[in-house]
PDB file of C-alpha atoms in Angstrom:
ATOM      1  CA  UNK X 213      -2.069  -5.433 -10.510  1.00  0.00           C
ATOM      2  CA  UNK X 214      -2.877  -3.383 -13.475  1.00  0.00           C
ATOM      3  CA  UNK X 215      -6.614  -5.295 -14.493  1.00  0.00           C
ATOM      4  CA  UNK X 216      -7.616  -8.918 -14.052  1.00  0.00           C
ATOM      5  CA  UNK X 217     -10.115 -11.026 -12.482  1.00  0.00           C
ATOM      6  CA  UNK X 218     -10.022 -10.810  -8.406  1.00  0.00           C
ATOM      7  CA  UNK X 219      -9.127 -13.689  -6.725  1.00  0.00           C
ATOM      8  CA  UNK X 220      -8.417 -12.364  -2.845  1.00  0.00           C
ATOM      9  CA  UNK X 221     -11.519 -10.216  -2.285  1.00  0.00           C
ATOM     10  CA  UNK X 222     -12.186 -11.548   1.321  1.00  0.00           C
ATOM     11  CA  UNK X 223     -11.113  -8.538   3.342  1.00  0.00           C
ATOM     12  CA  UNK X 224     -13.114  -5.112   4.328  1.00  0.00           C
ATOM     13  CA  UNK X 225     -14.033  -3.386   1.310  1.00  0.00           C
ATOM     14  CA  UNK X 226     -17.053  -0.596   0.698  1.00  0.00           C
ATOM     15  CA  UNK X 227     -19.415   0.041  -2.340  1.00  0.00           C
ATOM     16  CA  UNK X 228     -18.833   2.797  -4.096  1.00  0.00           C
ATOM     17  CA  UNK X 229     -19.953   4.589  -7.716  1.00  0.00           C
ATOM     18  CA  UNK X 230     -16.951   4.276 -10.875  1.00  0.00           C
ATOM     19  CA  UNK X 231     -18.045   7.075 -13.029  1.00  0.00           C
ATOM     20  CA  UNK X 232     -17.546   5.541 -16.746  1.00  0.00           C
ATOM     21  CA  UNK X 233     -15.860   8.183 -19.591  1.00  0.00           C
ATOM     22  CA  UNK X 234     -19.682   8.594 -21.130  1.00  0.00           C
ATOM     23  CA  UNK X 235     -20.707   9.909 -17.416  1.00  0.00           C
ATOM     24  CA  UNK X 236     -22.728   6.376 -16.660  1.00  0.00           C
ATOM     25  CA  UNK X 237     -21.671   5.526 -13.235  1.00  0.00           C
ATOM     26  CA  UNK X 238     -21.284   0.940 -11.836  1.00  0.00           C
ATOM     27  CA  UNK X 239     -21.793   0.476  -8.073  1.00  0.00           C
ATOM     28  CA  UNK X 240     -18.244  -1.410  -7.546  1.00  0.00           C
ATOM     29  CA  UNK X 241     -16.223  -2.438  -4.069  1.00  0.00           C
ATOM     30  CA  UNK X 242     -13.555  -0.513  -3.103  1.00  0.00           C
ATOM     31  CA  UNK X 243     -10.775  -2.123  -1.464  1.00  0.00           C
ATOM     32  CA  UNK X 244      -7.489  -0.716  -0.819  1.00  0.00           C
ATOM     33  CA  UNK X 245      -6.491   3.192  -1.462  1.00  0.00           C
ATOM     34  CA  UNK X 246      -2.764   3.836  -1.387  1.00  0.00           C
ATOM     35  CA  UNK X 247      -1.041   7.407  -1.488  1.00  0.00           C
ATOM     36  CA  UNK X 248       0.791   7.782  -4.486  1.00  0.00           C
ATOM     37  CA  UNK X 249       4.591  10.219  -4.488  1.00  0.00           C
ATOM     38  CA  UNK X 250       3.463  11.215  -8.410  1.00  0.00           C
ATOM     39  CA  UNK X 251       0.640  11.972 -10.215  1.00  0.00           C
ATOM     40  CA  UNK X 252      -2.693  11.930  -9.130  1.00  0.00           C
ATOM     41  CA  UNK X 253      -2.609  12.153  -4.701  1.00  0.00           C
ATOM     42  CA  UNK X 254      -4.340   9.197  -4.051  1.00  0.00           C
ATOM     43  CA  UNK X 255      -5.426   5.960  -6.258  1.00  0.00           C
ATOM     44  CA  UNK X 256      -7.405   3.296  -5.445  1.00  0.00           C
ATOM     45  CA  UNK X 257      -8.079  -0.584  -6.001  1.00  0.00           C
ATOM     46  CA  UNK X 258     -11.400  -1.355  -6.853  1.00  0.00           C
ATOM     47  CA  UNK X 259     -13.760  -4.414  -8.279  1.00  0.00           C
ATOM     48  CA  UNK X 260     -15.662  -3.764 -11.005  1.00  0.00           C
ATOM     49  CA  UNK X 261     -18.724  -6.265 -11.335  1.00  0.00           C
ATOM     50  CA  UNK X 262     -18.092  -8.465 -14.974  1.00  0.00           C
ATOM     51  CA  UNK X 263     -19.623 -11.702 -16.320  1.00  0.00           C
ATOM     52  CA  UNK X 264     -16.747 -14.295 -17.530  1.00  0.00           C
ATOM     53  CA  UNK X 265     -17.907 -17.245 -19.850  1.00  0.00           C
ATOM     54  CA  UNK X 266     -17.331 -21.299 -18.920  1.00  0.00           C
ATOM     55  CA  UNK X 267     -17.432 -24.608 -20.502  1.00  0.00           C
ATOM     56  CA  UNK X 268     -21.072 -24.533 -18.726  1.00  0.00           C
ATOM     57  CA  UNK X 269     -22.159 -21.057 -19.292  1.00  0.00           C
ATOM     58  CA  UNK X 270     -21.811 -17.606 -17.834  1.00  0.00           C
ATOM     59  CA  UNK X 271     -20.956 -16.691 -14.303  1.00  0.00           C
ATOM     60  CA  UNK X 272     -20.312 -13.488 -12.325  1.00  0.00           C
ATOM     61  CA  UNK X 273     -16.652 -12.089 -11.858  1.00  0.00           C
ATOM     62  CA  UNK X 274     -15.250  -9.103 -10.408  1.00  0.00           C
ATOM     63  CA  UNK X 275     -12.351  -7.011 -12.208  1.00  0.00           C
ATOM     64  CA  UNK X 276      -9.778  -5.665  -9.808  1.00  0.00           C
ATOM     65  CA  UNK X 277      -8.600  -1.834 -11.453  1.00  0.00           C
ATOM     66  CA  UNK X 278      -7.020   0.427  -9.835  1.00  0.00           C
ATOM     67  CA  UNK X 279      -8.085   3.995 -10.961  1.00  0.00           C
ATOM     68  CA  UNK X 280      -7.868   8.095  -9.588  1.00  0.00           C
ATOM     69  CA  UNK X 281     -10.269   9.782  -7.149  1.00  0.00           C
ATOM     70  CA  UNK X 282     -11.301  12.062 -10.579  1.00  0.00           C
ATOM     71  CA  UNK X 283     -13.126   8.313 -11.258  1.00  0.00           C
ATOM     72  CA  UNK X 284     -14.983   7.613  -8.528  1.00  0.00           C
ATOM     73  CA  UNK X 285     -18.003   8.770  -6.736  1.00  0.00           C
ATOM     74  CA  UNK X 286     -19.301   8.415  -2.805  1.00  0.00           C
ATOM     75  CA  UNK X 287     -22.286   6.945  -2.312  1.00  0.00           C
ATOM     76  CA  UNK X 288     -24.249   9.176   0.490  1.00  0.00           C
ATOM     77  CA  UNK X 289     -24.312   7.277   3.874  1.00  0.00           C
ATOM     78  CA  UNK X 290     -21.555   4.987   3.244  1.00  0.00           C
ATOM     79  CA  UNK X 291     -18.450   4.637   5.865  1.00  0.00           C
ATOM     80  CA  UNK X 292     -14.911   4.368   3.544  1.00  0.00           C
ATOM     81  CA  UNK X 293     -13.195   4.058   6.897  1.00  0.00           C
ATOM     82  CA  UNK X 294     -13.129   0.278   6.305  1.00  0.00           C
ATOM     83  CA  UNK X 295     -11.145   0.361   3.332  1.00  0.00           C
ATOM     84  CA  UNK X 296      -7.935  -0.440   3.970  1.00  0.00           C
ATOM     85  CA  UNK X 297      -5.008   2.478   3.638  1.00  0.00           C
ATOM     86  CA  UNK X 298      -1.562   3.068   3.217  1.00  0.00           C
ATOM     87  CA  UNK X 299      -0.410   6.189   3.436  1.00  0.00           C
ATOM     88  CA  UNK X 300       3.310   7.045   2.176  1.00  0.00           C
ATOM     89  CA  UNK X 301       6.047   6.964   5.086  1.00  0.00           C
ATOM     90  CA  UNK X 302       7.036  10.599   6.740  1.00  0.00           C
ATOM     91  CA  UNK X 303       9.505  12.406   5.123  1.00  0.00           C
ATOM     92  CA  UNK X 304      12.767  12.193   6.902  1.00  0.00           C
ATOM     93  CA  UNK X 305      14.099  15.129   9.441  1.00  0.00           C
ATOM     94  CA  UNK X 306      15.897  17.633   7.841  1.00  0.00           C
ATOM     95  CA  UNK X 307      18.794  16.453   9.407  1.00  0.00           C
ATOM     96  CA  UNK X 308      18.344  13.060   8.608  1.00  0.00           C
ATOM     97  CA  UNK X 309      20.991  11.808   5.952  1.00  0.00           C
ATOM     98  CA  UNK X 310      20.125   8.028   5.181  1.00  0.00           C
ATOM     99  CA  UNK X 311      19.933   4.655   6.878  1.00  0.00           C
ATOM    100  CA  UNK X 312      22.179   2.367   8.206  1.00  0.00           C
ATOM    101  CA  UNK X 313      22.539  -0.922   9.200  1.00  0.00           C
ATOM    102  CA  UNK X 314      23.500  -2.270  12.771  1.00  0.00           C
ATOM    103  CA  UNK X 315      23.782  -5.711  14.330  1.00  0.00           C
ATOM    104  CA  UNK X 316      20.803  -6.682  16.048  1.00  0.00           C
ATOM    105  CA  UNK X 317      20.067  -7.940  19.761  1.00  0.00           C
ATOM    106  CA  UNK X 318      21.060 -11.727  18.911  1.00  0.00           C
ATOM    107  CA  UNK X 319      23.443 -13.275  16.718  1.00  0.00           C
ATOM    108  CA  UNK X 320      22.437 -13.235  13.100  1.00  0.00           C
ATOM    109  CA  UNK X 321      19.981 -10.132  14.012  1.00  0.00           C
ATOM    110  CA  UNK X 322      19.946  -7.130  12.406  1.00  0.00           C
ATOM    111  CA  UNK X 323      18.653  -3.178  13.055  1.00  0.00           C
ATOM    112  CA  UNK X 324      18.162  -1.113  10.524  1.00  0.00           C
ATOM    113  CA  UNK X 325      18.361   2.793  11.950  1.00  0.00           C
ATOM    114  CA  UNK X 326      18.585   6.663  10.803  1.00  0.00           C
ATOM    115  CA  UNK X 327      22.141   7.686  10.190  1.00  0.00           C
ATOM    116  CA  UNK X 328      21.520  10.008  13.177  1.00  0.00           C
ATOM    117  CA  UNK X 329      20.498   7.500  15.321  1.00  0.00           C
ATOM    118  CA  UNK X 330      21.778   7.722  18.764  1.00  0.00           C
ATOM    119  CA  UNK X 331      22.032   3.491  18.535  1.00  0.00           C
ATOM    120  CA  UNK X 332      23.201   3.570  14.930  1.00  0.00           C
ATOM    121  CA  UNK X 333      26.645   1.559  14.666  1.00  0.00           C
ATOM    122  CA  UNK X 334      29.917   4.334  14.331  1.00  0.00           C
ATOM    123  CA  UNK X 335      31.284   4.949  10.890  1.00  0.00           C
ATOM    124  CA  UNK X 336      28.731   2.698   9.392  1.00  0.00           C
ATOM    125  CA  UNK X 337      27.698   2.728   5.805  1.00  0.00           C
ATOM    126  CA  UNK X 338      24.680   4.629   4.855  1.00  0.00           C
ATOM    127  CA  UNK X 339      22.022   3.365   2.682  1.00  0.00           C
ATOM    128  CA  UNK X 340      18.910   4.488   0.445  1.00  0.00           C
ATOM    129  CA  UNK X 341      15.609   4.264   1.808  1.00  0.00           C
ATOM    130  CA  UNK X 342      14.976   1.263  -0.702  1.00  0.00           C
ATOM    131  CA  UNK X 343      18.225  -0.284   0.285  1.00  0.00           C
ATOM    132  CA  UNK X 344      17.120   0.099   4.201  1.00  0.00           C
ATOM    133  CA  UNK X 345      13.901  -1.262   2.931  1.00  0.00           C
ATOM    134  CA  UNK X 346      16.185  -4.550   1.243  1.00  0.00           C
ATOM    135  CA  UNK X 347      17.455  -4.866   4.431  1.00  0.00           C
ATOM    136  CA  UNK X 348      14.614  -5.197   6.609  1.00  0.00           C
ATOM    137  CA  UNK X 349      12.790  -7.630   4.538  1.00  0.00           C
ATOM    138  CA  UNK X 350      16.084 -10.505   5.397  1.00  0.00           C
ATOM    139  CA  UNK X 351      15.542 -12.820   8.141  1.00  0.00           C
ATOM    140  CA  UNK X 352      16.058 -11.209  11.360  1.00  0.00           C
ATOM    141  CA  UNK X 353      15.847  -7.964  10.464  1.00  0.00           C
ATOM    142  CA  UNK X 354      14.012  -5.022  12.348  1.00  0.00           C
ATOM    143  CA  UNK X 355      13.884  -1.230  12.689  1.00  0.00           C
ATOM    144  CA  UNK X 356      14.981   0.720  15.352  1.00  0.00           C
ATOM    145  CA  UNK X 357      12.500   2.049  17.746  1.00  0.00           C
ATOM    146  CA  UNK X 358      14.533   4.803  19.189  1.00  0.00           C
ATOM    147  CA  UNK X 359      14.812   6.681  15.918  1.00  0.00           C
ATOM    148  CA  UNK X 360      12.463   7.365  13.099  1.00  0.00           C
ATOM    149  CA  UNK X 361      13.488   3.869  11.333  1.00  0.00           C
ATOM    150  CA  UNK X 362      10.238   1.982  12.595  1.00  0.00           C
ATOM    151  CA  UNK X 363       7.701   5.325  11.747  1.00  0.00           C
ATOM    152  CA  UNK X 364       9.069   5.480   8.525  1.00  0.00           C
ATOM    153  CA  UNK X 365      10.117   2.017   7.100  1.00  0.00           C
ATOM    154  CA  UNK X 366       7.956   0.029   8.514  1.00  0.00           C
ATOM    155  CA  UNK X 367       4.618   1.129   6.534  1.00  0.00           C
ATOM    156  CA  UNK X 368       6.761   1.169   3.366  1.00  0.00           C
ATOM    157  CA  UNK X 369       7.259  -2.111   3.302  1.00  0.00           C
ATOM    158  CA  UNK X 370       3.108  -2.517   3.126  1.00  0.00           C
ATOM    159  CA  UNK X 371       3.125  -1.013  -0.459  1.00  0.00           C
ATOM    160  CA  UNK X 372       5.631  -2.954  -2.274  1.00  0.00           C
ATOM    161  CA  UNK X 373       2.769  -5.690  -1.589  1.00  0.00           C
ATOM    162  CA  UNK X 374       1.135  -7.286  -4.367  1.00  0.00           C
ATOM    163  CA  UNK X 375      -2.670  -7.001  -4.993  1.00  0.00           C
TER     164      UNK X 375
END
């Protein structure tokens, strides 16, 4: 989400200090950070305190943003380790080439595993990261524990989440 009013705020969260472009600085919530592959390293979902009108008056709101570390500010004493984070998945082994697709334990099942996977199926066809990533999100779907599939897929799927 890009701006709007919050309306799933109930997890952890901590406060810290949105430094405004005229240097003022709002005492906000943060909630989520997420590493980002371009741009800035990290970014981060925050609410920003607001006042929305009603047929009866005024009432407080909260803004969900997300913005850059260059915006925000630590307040002294308080623990970020509550804030909920997703780092981006390991980079594949050199020698990694892609991901396949196997059948799964039970009929209907499927295991989604590195190409070099000692369990992969032979002379399978080998997918994309985001096609691997398709694939485990079907019913019955998991990743292989024996190869880097789980490590690596598995948080993935956690960003593609909406906020």
């Amino acid at each position: 989400m890009s701006g709007g009013v919050a309306d799933h705020r109930a997890g952890r969260h901590a406060e810290i200090m949105l430094v405004l472009p005229d240097a003022q600085t709002v005492r906000v919530r943060l909630y989520e950070r997420q590493e980002a592959a371009e741009g800035s390293r990290w970014r981060y979902l925050i609410g920003v305190p607001a006042w929305v009108t009603t047929k009866t008056g005024v009432e407080a709101a909260e803004y969900s943003v997300w913005v850059t570390a260059d915006q925000l500010q630590p307040i002294s004493g308080v623990d970020l380790s509550t804030v909920v984070t997703y780092k981006l998945p390991a980079k594949p082994p050199a020698g990694a080439s892609g991901w396949t697709v196997g059948p799964g334990e039970r009929p209907g099942q499927s295991t989604v595993h590195d190409m070099a996977c000692r369990k992969a199926p032979p002379l399978a066809s080998e997918l994309t990261t985001l096609e691997a990533l398709d694939a485990l999100e079907r019913p019955g779907a998991r990743a292989c524990e024996a190869c880097d599939a789980a490590a690596t897929l598995v948080p993935a799927l956690g960003l593609g989440g909406s906020s």
